[in-house]
Amino acid sequence: MEQLKKQIAVFGWPRIIIFLFLLSLFIAAPFVNVSIGASLSDTINRFGMNALLVLAMVPMVQAGCGLNFGLSLGVIGGLLGATLAMELNLVGWAGFFSAVLFTVLICAVIGYAYGKLLNLIKGEEMTIALYVGFAAVMFMSILWLLLPYTNPTMVWGYAGKGLRTTITLEGYWLKILNNLWAFQAGSFVFPTGLILFVFVCFFIMKVFMKTRTGTALTAVGSNPEFARASGVNINRARIISTVLSTVIGGVGILLYQQSFGFIQLYQAPLFMAFPAVAAILIGGASVNKASILNVMLGTFLFQGILTMTPSVINSVLQTDMSEVIRIVLSNGMILYALTRKTQAAR
């Protein structure tokens, strides 16, 4: 009994309650004519779409930079990489991996500048990151109209210039990972390629955090004075963490796009950091410590609740309130996560 209490304390009552609520939704689903297979498939797909955006939080948390509310910078880098690959008319696997390469290069530059900025305002990283992310989105809203793109799939048809608000990936790399080795059993479809890609990224991050550089990042976040005394360059370690976070966020939005089927520009990246922050906090992370397990657990619980609750409630009420319910749930979980963050900061 004592061992069980310890396990519950480690796992945390909030996660247990959310898990039980999600489980109850899956149990109730067949009784209200909601397909278990389709719902589970949708949950797994949404997990894959969002997992890397949540993973992007880990390097900065471990390095003591706090939660990355500037995730929009990485998302913008991913949007630039994707639109550049489309401008060059690269399609299929060549197009997707070219978009990944362009994204990594662009995000590395953005992340370096972002890290230099955060080194100037130690202690206020999360606040400044939030404003920097918002400002970058607004600035890019102007640039999307001015950059010299010419691909007719992307530009406004009546003017021949300026990028559309939403750009389809059909004919480029739509669901290229989702369809790779995917298998179907009734209404359940498992996106094998997408999940494999995500878990390879998890594995690479896990291995990196055990390297000398990864250990240095953790030391900087856990005890800066000890890290400095051990010869670790704190500013350099923090910059490495912001570069990593920005790059992972950029690749993460590419995964999201190929699964969703569209590239969304202008103000679409504005609030993308909040669900990622909420997910990793729900998974058990804090502002000072985060792990791959926190990412996996938090993303699955967050996306599972957002997937199942509207479906079950719509079937019970016999009306379509899915978007309203999804917004209420999303904002509620984000508020809970931010409340936890504020309490931890105190």
mmCIF file of C-alpha atoms in Angstrom:
data_model
loop_
_atom_site.group_PDB
_atom_site.id
_atom_site.type_symbol
_atom_site.label_atom_id
_atom_site.label_comp_id
_atom_site.label_asym_id
_atom_site.label_seq_id
_atom_site.Cartn_x
_atom_site.Cartn_y
_atom_site.Cartn_z
ATOM 1 C CA MET A 1 0.000 0.000 0.000
ATOM 2 C CA GLU A 2 2.825 2.353 0.847
ATOM 3 C CA GLN A 3 4.496 1.551 -2.478
ATOM 4 C CA LEU A 4 1.248 2.341 -4.309
ATOM 5 C CA LYS A 5 1.006 5.708 -2.569
ATOM 6 C CA LYS A 6 4.566 6.508 -3.642
ATOM 7 C CA GLN A 7 3.782 5.579 -7.259
ATOM 8 C CA ILE A 8 0.657 7.755 -7.207
ATOM 9 C CA ALA A 9 2.664 10.639 -5.760
ATOM 10 C CA VAL A 10 5.270 10.273 -8.508
ATOM 11 C CA PHE A 11 2.689 10.046 -11.282
ATOM 12 C CA GLY A 12 0.564 12.844 -9.821
ATOM 13 C CA TRP A 13 -3.143 13.021 -9.127
ATOM 14 C CA PRO A 14 -3.831 15.546 -11.939
ATOM 15 C CA ARG A 15 -2.526 13.078 -14.549
ATOM 16 C CA ILE A 16 -4.416 10.203 -12.948
ATOM 17 C CA ILE A 17 -7.672 12.179 -13.021
ATOM 18 C CA ILE A 18 -7.174 13.260 -16.644
ATOM 19 C CA PHE A 19 -6.267 9.702 -17.654
ATOM 20 C CA LEU A 20 -9.355 8.282 -15.928
ATOM 21 C CA PHE A 21 -11.542 10.897 -17.588
ATOM 22 C CA LEU A 22 -10.067 10.015 -20.993
ATOM 23 C CA LEU A 23 -10.563 6.310 -20.282
ATOM 24 C CA SER A 24 -14.200 6.937 -19.329
ATOM 25 C CA LEU A 25 -14.732 8.718 -22.656
ATOM 26 C CA PHE A 26 -13.397 5.701 -24.560
ATOM 27 C CA ILE A 27 -15.629 3.390 -22.493
ATOM 28 C CA ALA A 28 -18.686 5.590 -23.097
ATOM 29 C CA ALA A 29 -18.010 6.022 -26.822
ATOM 30 C CA PRO A 30 -19.629 2.769 -28.094
ATOM 31 C CA PHE A 31 -22.799 3.485 -26.103
ATOM 32 C CA VAL A 32 -23.316 6.803 -27.924
ATOM 33 C CA ASN A 33 -22.428 5.424 -31.384
ATOM 34 C CA VAL A 34 -18.920 6.878 -31.511
ATOM 35 C CA SER A 35 -16.411 4.619 -33.266
ATOM 36 C CA ILE A 36 -13.603 3.539 -30.932
ATOM 37 C CA GLY A 37 -11.338 2.721 -33.883
ATOM 38 C CA ALA A 38 -11.790 6.084 -35.598
ATOM 39 C CA SER A 39 -11.430 7.980 -32.302
ATOM 40 C CA LEU A 40 -8.253 6.129 -31.310
ATOM 41 C CA SER A 41 -6.859 6.636 -34.810
ATOM 42 C CA ASP A 42 -7.590 10.365 -34.607
ATOM 43 C CA THR A 43 -5.985 10.595 -31.159
ATOM 44 C CA ILE A 44 -2.801 8.857 -32.329
ATOM 45 C CA ASN A 45 -2.678 11.028 -35.437
ATOM 46 C CA ARG A 46 -3.025 14.216 -33.387
ATOM 47 C CA PHE A 47 -0.335 12.917 -31.023
ATOM 48 C CA GLY A 48 2.051 12.534 -33.963
ATOM 49 C CA MET A 49 1.136 15.934 -35.385
ATOM 50 C CA ASN A 50 1.869 17.781 -32.151
ATOM 51 C CA ALA A 51 4.559 15.694 -30.419
ATOM 52 C CA LEU A 52 7.596 17.545 -31.791
ATOM 53 C CA LEU A 53 6.082 20.938 -30.962
ATOM 54 C CA VAL A 54 5.881 19.736 -27.351
ATOM 55 C CA LEU A 55 9.356 18.139 -27.535
ATOM 56 C CA ALA A 56 10.718 21.584 -28.478
ATOM 57 C CA MET A 57 10.107 22.633 -24.858
ATOM 58 C CA VAL A 58 12.598 20.139 -23.396
ATOM 59 C CA PRO A 59 16.014 21.679 -24.290
ATOM 60 C CA MET A 60 15.168 25.149 -22.979
ATOM 61 C CA VAL A 61 13.550 23.849 -19.803
ATOM 62 C CA GLN A 62 16.568 21.647 -19.088
ATOM 63 C CA ALA A 63 18.947 24.561 -19.684
ATOM 64 C CA GLY A 64 17.098 26.820 -17.256
ATOM 65 C CA CYS A 65 15.573 29.064 -19.927
ATOM 66 C CA GLY A 66 12.031 28.172 -18.886
ATOM 67 C CA LEU A 67 9.131 27.196 -21.093
ATOM 68 C CA ASN A 68 9.597 28.260 -24.692
ATOM 69 C CA PHE A 69 6.796 30.749 -25.254
ATOM 70 C CA GLY A 70 8.775 31.884 -28.292
ATOM 71 C CA LEU A 71 7.959 28.633 -30.103
ATOM 72 C CA SER A 72 6.394 30.788 -32.818
ATOM 73 C CA LEU A 73 9.937 31.583 -33.996
ATOM 74 C CA GLY A 74 10.542 27.926 -34.802
ATOM 75 C CA VAL A 75 7.121 27.657 -36.427
ATOM 76 C CA ILE A 76 7.950 30.647 -38.640
ATOM 77 C CA GLY A 77 11.235 28.968 -39.622
ATOM 78 C CA GLY A 78 9.273 25.845 -40.581
ATOM 79 C CA LEU A 79 6.823 27.908 -42.641
ATOM 80 C CA LEU A 80 9.717 29.565 -44.463
ATOM 81 C CA GLY A 81 11.337 26.185 -45.135
ATOM 82 C CA ALA A 82 8.095 24.679 -46.450
ATOM 83 C CA THR A 83 7.205 27.622 -48.703
ATOM 84 C CA LEU A 84 10.770 27.770 -50.058
ATOM 85 C CA ALA A 85 10.626 24.077 -51.023
ATOM 86 C CA MET A 86 7.252 24.667 -52.710
ATOM 87 C CA GLU A 87 8.597 27.717 -54.529
ATOM 88 C CA LEU A 88 11.303 25.467 -55.993
ATOM 89 C CA ASN A 89 8.565 22.992 -57.062
ATOM 90 C CA LEU A 90 10.062 20.168 -55.014
ATOM 91 C CA VAL A 91 7.521 17.409 -54.437
ATOM 92 C CA GLY A 92 7.272 14.033 -52.706
ATOM 93 C CA TRP A 93 10.109 12.877 -50.482
ATOM 94 C CA ALA A 94 12.526 15.292 -52.155
ATOM 95 C CA GLY A 95 10.192 18.147 -51.328
ATOM 96 C CA PHE A 96 9.589 17.095 -47.727
ATOM 97 C CA PHE A 97 13.241 16.501 -46.868
ATOM 98 C CA SER A 98 14.242 19.699 -48.681
ATOM 99 C CA ALA A 99 11.711 21.530 -46.510
ATOM 100 C CA VAL A 100 13.264 19.867 -43.428
ATOM 101 C CA LEU A 101 16.775 20.905 -44.529
ATOM 102 C CA PHE A 102 15.747 24.508 -45.262
ATOM 103 C CA THR A 103 13.909 24.613 -41.936
ATOM 104 C CA VAL A 104 16.914 23.369 -39.957
ATOM 105 C CA LEU A 105 19.191 25.992 -41.550
ATOM 106 C CA ILE A 106 16.736 28.862 -41.101
ATOM 107 C CA CYS A 107 15.802 27.866 -37.554
ATOM 108 C CA ALA A 108 19.456 27.494 -36.558
ATOM 109 C CA VAL A 109 20.040 31.146 -37.471
ATOM 110 C CA ILE A 110 16.825 32.306 -35.783
ATOM 111 C CA GLY A 111 17.561 30.184 -32.702
ATOM 112 C CA TYR A 112 21.066 31.608 -32.373
ATOM 113 C CA ALA A 113 19.776 35.188 -32.428
ATOM 114 C CA TYR A 114 16.977 34.194 -30.043
ATOM 115 C CA GLY A 115 19.504 32.653 -27.647
ATOM 116 C CA LYS A 116 21.700 35.764 -27.701
ATOM 117 C CA LEU A 117 18.658 37.835 -26.783
ATOM 118 C CA LEU A 118 17.633 35.533 -23.910
ATOM 119 C CA ASN A 119 21.166 35.670 -22.517
ATOM 120 C CA LEU A 120 20.708 39.410 -22.071
ATOM 121 C CA ILE A 121 17.567 39.088 -19.968
ATOM 122 C CA LYS A 122 18.233 36.140 -17.666
ATOM 123 C CA GLY A 123 15.354 35.587 -15.271
ATOM 124 C CA GLU A 124 12.721 37.058 -17.597
ATOM 125 C CA GLU A 125 13.024 34.560 -20.452
ATOM 126 C CA MET A 126 9.410 33.383 -20.587
ATOM 127 C CA THR A 127 7.946 36.885 -20.549
ATOM 128 C CA ILE A 128 10.294 38.239 -23.205
ATOM 129 C CA ALA A 129 9.939 35.094 -25.323
ATOM 130 C CA LEU A 130 6.173 35.590 -25.396
ATOM 131 C CA TYR A 131 6.479 39.146 -26.710
ATOM 132 C CA VAL A 132 9.232 38.206 -29.166
ATOM 133 C CA GLY A 133 7.077 35.386 -30.540
ATOM 134 C CA PHE A 134 4.060 37.667 -30.959
ATOM 135 C CA ALA A 135 6.160 40.401 -32.571
ATOM 136 C CA ALA A 136 7.740 37.921 -35.016
ATOM 137 C CA VAL A 137 4.316 36.660 -36.112
ATOM 138 C CA MET A 138 3.094 40.209 -36.742
ATOM 139 C CA PHE A 139 6.274 41.090 -38.628
ATOM 140 C CA MET A 140 5.955 37.997 -40.814
ATOM 141 C CA SER A 141 2.318 38.886 -41.541
ATOM 142 C CA ILE A 142 3.749 41.813 -43.488
ATOM 143 C CA LEU A 143 6.585 39.841 -45.075
ATOM 144 C CA TRP A 144 4.265 37.101 -46.367
ATOM 145 C CA LEU A 145 2.752 39.800 -48.599
ATOM 146 C CA LEU A 146 6.102 41.242 -49.700
ATOM 147 C CA LEU A 147 8.389 38.245 -50.234
ATOM 148 C CA PRO A 148 8.906 37.509 -53.954
ATOM 149 C CA TYR A 149 7.101 34.153 -54.210
ATOM 150 C CA THR A 150 5.745 33.260 -57.643
ATOM 151 C CA ASN A 151 4.369 29.702 -57.321
ATOM 152 C CA PRO A 152 0.700 29.978 -58.449
ATOM 153 C CA THR A 153 -0.293 27.406 -55.816
ATOM 154 C CA MET A 154 0.819 29.798 -53.087
ATOM 155 C CA VAL A 155 0.201 33.364 -54.286
ATOM 156 C CA TRP A 156 -3.080 35.220 -54.424
ATOM 157 C CA GLY A 157 -4.714 34.543 -57.774
ATOM 158 C CA TYR A 158 -6.169 38.002 -58.424
ATOM 159 C CA ALA A 159 -2.890 39.834 -57.726
ATOM 160 C CA GLY A 160 -0.241 37.252 -58.581
ATOM 161 C CA LYS A 161 1.779 38.191 -55.509
ATOM 162 C CA GLY A 162 1.621 37.815 -51.752
ATOM 163 C CA LEU A 163 1.053 34.430 -50.158
ATOM 164 C CA ARG A 164 -2.402 33.009 -49.489
ATOM 165 C CA THR A 165 -3.603 32.606 -45.921
ATOM 166 C CA THR A 166 -3.892 28.823 -46.361
ATOM 167 C CA ILE A 167 -1.853 26.820 -48.882
ATOM 168 C CA THR A 168 -2.693 23.245 -49.798
ATOM 169 C CA LEU A 169 0.009 20.562 -49.790
ATOM 170 C CA GLU A 170 -1.853 18.396 -52.274
ATOM 171 C CA GLY A 171 0.562 17.432 -55.028
ATOM 172 C CA TYR A 172 3.588 18.172 -52.812
ATOM 173 C CA TRP A 173 3.975 16.067 -49.641
ATOM 174 C CA LEU A 174 0.444 15.694 -48.293
ATOM 175 C CA LYS A 175 0.352 12.925 -45.613
ATOM 176 C CA ILE A 176 3.668 11.606 -46.880
ATOM 177 C CA LEU A 177 4.579 10.265 -43.424
ATOM 178 C CA ASN A 178 1.043 9.304 -42.410
ATOM 179 C CA ASN A 179 0.692 7.028 -45.427
ATOM 180 C CA LEU A 180 4.133 5.425 -45.100
ATOM 181 C CA TRP A 181 3.601 1.786 -43.993
ATOM 182 C CA ALA A 182 0.182 2.732 -42.610
ATOM 183 C CA PHE A 183 -2.137 -0.153 -41.829
ATOM 184 C CA GLN A 184 -5.887 -0.274 -41.324
ATOM 185 C CA ALA A 185 -8.119 -2.497 -39.221
ATOM 186 C CA GLY A 186 -11.734 -1.512 -39.698
ATOM 187 C CA SER A 187 -12.088 2.163 -38.876
ATOM 188 C CA PHE A 188 -8.704 2.224 -37.112
ATOM 189 C CA VAL A 189 -5.804 3.555 -39.197
ATOM 190 C CA PHE A 190 -2.323 3.632 -37.696
ATOM 191 C CA PRO A 191 -0.005 6.300 -39.243
ATOM 192 C CA THR A 192 3.143 4.176 -38.955
ATOM 193 C CA GLY A 193 5.540 6.524 -40.732
ATOM 194 C CA LEU A 194 4.462 9.544 -38.679
ATOM 195 C CA ILE A 195 4.806 7.739 -35.344
ATOM 196 C CA LEU A 196 8.164 6.214 -36.342
ATOM 197 C CA PHE A 197 9.488 9.663 -37.295
ATOM 198 C CA VAL A 198 8.343 11.065 -33.946
ATOM 199 C CA PHE A 199 9.907 8.248 -31.922
ATOM 200 C CA VAL A 200 13.178 8.512 -33.850
ATOM 201 C CA CYS A 201 13.261 12.189 -32.850
ATOM 202 C CA PHE A 202 12.496 11.189 -29.244
ATOM 203 C CA PHE A 203 15.365 8.691 -29.332
ATOM 204 C CA ILE A 204 17.803 11.235 -30.783
ATOM 205 C CA MET A 205 16.837 13.754 -28.085
ATOM 206 C CA LYS A 206 17.213 11.083 -25.381
ATOM 207 C CA VAL A 207 20.688 10.164 -26.635
ATOM 208 C CA PHE A 208 21.682 13.824 -26.963
ATOM 209 C CA MET A 209 20.674 14.613 -23.384
ATOM 210 C CA LYS A 210 23.057 11.872 -22.212
ATOM 211 C CA THR A 211 26.009 13.296 -24.150
ATOM 212 C CA ARG A 212 28.505 15.694 -22.620
ATOM 213 C CA THR A 213 26.722 18.686 -24.158
ATOM 214 C CA GLY A 214 23.304 17.461 -23.031
ATOM 215 C CA THR A 215 24.592 16.859 -19.511
ATOM 216 C CA ALA A 216 26.023 20.386 -19.507
ATOM 217 C CA LEU A 217 22.606 21.794 -20.459
ATOM 218 C CA THR A 218 20.984 19.939 -17.571
ATOM 219 C CA ALA A 219 23.700 21.110 -15.178
ATOM 220 C CA VAL A 220 23.162 24.729 -16.240
ATOM 221 C CA GLY A 221 19.439 24.445 -15.588
ATOM 222 C CA SER A 222 19.789 22.566 -12.289
ATOM 223 C CA ASN A 223 22.680 24.444 -10.696
ATOM 224 C CA PRO A 224 24.268 27.289 -12.704
ATOM 225 C CA GLU A 225 26.939 27.963 -10.070
ATOM 226 C CA PHE A 226 28.053 24.332 -10.040
ATOM 227 C CA ALA A 227 28.046 24.286 -13.852
ATOM 228 C CA ARG A 228 30.178 27.440 -13.959
ATOM 229 C CA ALA A 229 32.605 25.990 -11.423
ATOM 230 C CA SER A 230 32.854 22.853 -13.578
ATOM 231 C CA GLY A 231 33.964 24.911 -16.564
ATOM 232 C CA VAL A 232 30.665 24.981 -18.464
ATOM 233 C CA ASN A 233 30.092 28.058 -20.605
ATOM 234 C CA ILE A 234 26.581 28.950 -19.431
ATOM 235 C CA ASN A 235 25.770 31.406 -22.208
ATOM 236 C CA ARG A 236 26.902 28.943 -24.869
ATOM 237 C CA ALA A 237 24.830 26.145 -23.307
ATOM 238 C CA ARG A 238 21.736 28.352 -23.256
ATOM 239 C CA ILE A 239 22.238 29.286 -26.914
ATOM 240 C CA ILE A 240 22.553 25.603 -27.852
ATOM 241 C CA SER A 241 19.260 24.944 -26.055
ATOM 242 C CA THR A 242 17.426 27.742 -27.902
ATOM 243 C CA VAL A 243 18.827 26.615 -31.263
ATOM 244 C CA LEU A 244 17.696 23.042 -30.558
ATOM 245 C CA SER A 245 14.269 24.166 -29.388
ATOM 246 C CA THR A 246 13.769 26.397 -32.416
ATOM 247 C CA VAL A 247 14.903 23.709 -34.878
ATOM 248 C CA ILE A 248 12.663 21.044 -33.301
ATOM 249 C CA GLY A 249 9.733 23.469 -33.378
ATOM 250 C CA GLY A 250 10.371 24.139 -37.070
ATOM 251 C CA VAL A 251 10.494 20.443 -37.956
ATOM 252 C CA GLY A 252 7.451 19.917 -35.733
ATOM 253 C CA ILE A 253 5.319 22.305 -37.778
ATOM 254 C CA LEU A 254 6.343 20.426 -40.946
ATOM 255 C CA LEU A 255 4.979 17.219 -39.390
ATOM 256 C CA TYR A 256 1.816 19.072 -38.438
ATOM 257 C CA GLN A 257 1.419 20.485 -41.960
ATOM 258 C CA GLN A 258 1.889 17.221 -43.856
ATOM 259 C CA SER A 259 -0.695 15.535 -41.661
ATOM 260 C CA PHE A 260 -3.157 18.438 -41.626
ATOM 261 C CA GLY A 261 -2.775 18.983 -45.362
ATOM 262 C CA PHE A 262 -2.285 22.752 -45.361
ATOM 263 C CA ILE A 263 0.281 25.425 -44.589
ATOM 264 C CA GLN A 264 -1.315 28.167 -42.481
ATOM 265 C CA LEU A 265 0.355 31.574 -42.540
ATOM 266 C CA TYR A 266 -0.101 35.081 -41.121
ATOM 267 C CA GLN A 267 -1.540 34.881 -37.570
ATOM 268 C CA ALA A 268 -1.905 31.078 -37.456
ATOM 269 C CA PRO A 269 1.365 30.580 -35.446
ATOM 270 C CA LEU A 270 0.395 33.252 -32.885
ATOM 271 C CA PHE A 271 -0.847 30.959 -30.110
ATOM 272 C CA MET A 272 0.807 27.660 -31.051
ATOM 273 C CA ALA A 273 3.127 27.799 -28.042
ATOM 274 C CA PHE A 274 0.286 27.628 -25.511
ATOM 275 C CA PRO A 275 -1.020 24.099 -26.298
ATOM 276 C CA ALA A 276 2.576 22.837 -26.341
ATOM 277 C CA VAL A 277 3.294 24.431 -22.958
ATOM 278 C CA ALA A 278 0.032 23.055 -21.531
ATOM 279 C CA ALA A 279 0.758 19.550 -22.838
ATOM 280 C CA ILE A 280 4.222 19.262 -21.322
ATOM 281 C CA LEU A 281 3.053 20.634 -17.964
ATOM 282 C CA ILE A 282 0.094 18.248 -17.923
ATOM 283 C CA GLY A 283 2.624 15.495 -18.646
ATOM 284 C CA GLY A 284 4.367 16.290 -15.353
ATOM 285 C CA ALA A 285 7.143 18.682 -16.362
ATOM 286 C CA SER A 286 7.975 21.838 -14.440
ATOM 287 C CA VAL A 287 9.592 25.119 -15.432
ATOM 288 C CA ASN A 288 12.943 23.618 -14.391
ATOM 289 C CA LYS A 289 12.742 19.979 -15.443
ATOM 290 C CA ALA A 290 11.259 18.126 -18.401
ATOM 291 C CA SER A 291 11.718 14.684 -19.932
ATOM 292 C CA ILE A 292 10.702 12.681 -22.983
ATOM 293 C CA LEU A 293 8.169 10.838 -20.817
ATOM 294 C CA ASN A 294 6.532 14.162 -19.903
ATOM 295 C CA VAL A 295 6.273 14.972 -23.614
ATOM 296 C CA MET A 296 4.745 11.611 -24.544
ATOM 297 C CA LEU A 297 2.287 11.490 -21.660
ATOM 298 C CA GLY A 298 1.251 15.142 -21.843
ATOM 299 C CA THR A 299 0.754 15.164 -25.606
ATOM 300 C CA PHE A 300 -1.333 11.989 -25.547
ATOM 301 C CA LEU A 301 -3.554 13.165 -22.676
ATOM 302 C CA PHE A 302 -4.012 16.674 -24.085
ATOM 303 C CA GLN A 303 -4.792 15.560 -27.628
ATOM 304 C CA GLY A 304 -6.881 12.608 -26.419
ATOM 305 C CA ILE A 305 -9.155 14.859 -24.379
ATOM 306 C CA LEU A 306 -9.480 17.330 -27.274
ATOM 307 C CA THR A 307 -10.367 14.476 -29.638
ATOM 308 C CA MET A 308 -12.760 12.419 -27.530
ATOM 309 C CA THR A 309 -14.748 14.975 -25.540
ATOM 310 C CA PRO A 310 -16.385 16.787 -28.504
ATOM 311 C CA SER A 311 -17.233 13.482 -30.213
ATOM 312 C CA VAL A 312 -18.889 11.924 -27.159
ATOM 313 C CA ILE A 313 -20.729 15.082 -26.051
ATOM 314 C CA ASN A 314 -21.969 15.795 -29.597
ATOM 315 C CA SER A 315 -23.413 12.294 -29.792
ATOM 316 C CA VAL A 316 -25.090 12.629 -26.393
ATOM 317 C CA LEU A 317 -26.616 16.045 -27.150
ATOM 318 C CA GLN A 318 -27.357 15.225 -30.803
ATOM 319 C CA THR A 319 -25.913 18.567 -31.941
ATOM 320 C CA ASP A 320 -22.630 19.891 -33.305
ATOM 321 C CA MET A 321 -20.827 21.748 -30.544
ATOM 322 C CA SER A 322 -17.420 20.267 -31.355
ATOM 323 C CA GLU A 323 -15.580 23.527 -31.972
ATOM 324 C CA VAL A 324 -17.045 25.239 -28.911
ATOM 325 C CA ILE A 325 -16.205 22.256 -26.703
ATOM 326 C CA ARG A 326 -12.710 21.973 -28.162
ATOM 327 C CA ILE A 327 -11.992 25.661 -27.495
ATOM 328 C CA VAL A 328 -13.337 25.462 -23.934
ATOM 329 C CA LEU A 329 -11.309 22.335 -23.162
ATOM 330 C CA SER A 330 -8.156 23.634 -24.811
ATOM 331 C CA ASN A 331 -8.313 26.972 -23.025
ATOM 332 C CA GLY A 332 -9.190 25.265 -19.734
ATOM 333 C CA MET A 333 -6.191 22.930 -19.891
ATOM 334 C CA ILE A 334 -3.927 25.781 -20.954
ATOM 335 C CA LEU A 335 -5.172 27.860 -18.002
ATOM 336 C CA TYR A 336 -4.542 24.935 -15.647
ATOM 337 C CA ALA A 337 -1.020 24.470 -17.015
ATOM 338 C CA LEU A 338 -0.176 28.173 -16.782
ATOM 339 C CA THR A 339 -1.529 28.280 -13.210
ATOM 340 C CA ARG A 340 0.820 25.417 -12.370
ATOM 341 C CA LYS A 341 3.679 27.294 -14.005
ATOM 342 C CA THR A 342 2.942 30.438 -11.969
ATOM 343 C CA GLN A 343 2.754 28.470 -8.723
ATOM 344 C CA ALA A 344 6.030 26.698 -9.506
ATOM 345 C CA ALA A 345 7.723 30.003 -10.296
ATOM 346 C CA ARG A 346 6.755 31.313 -6.865
#
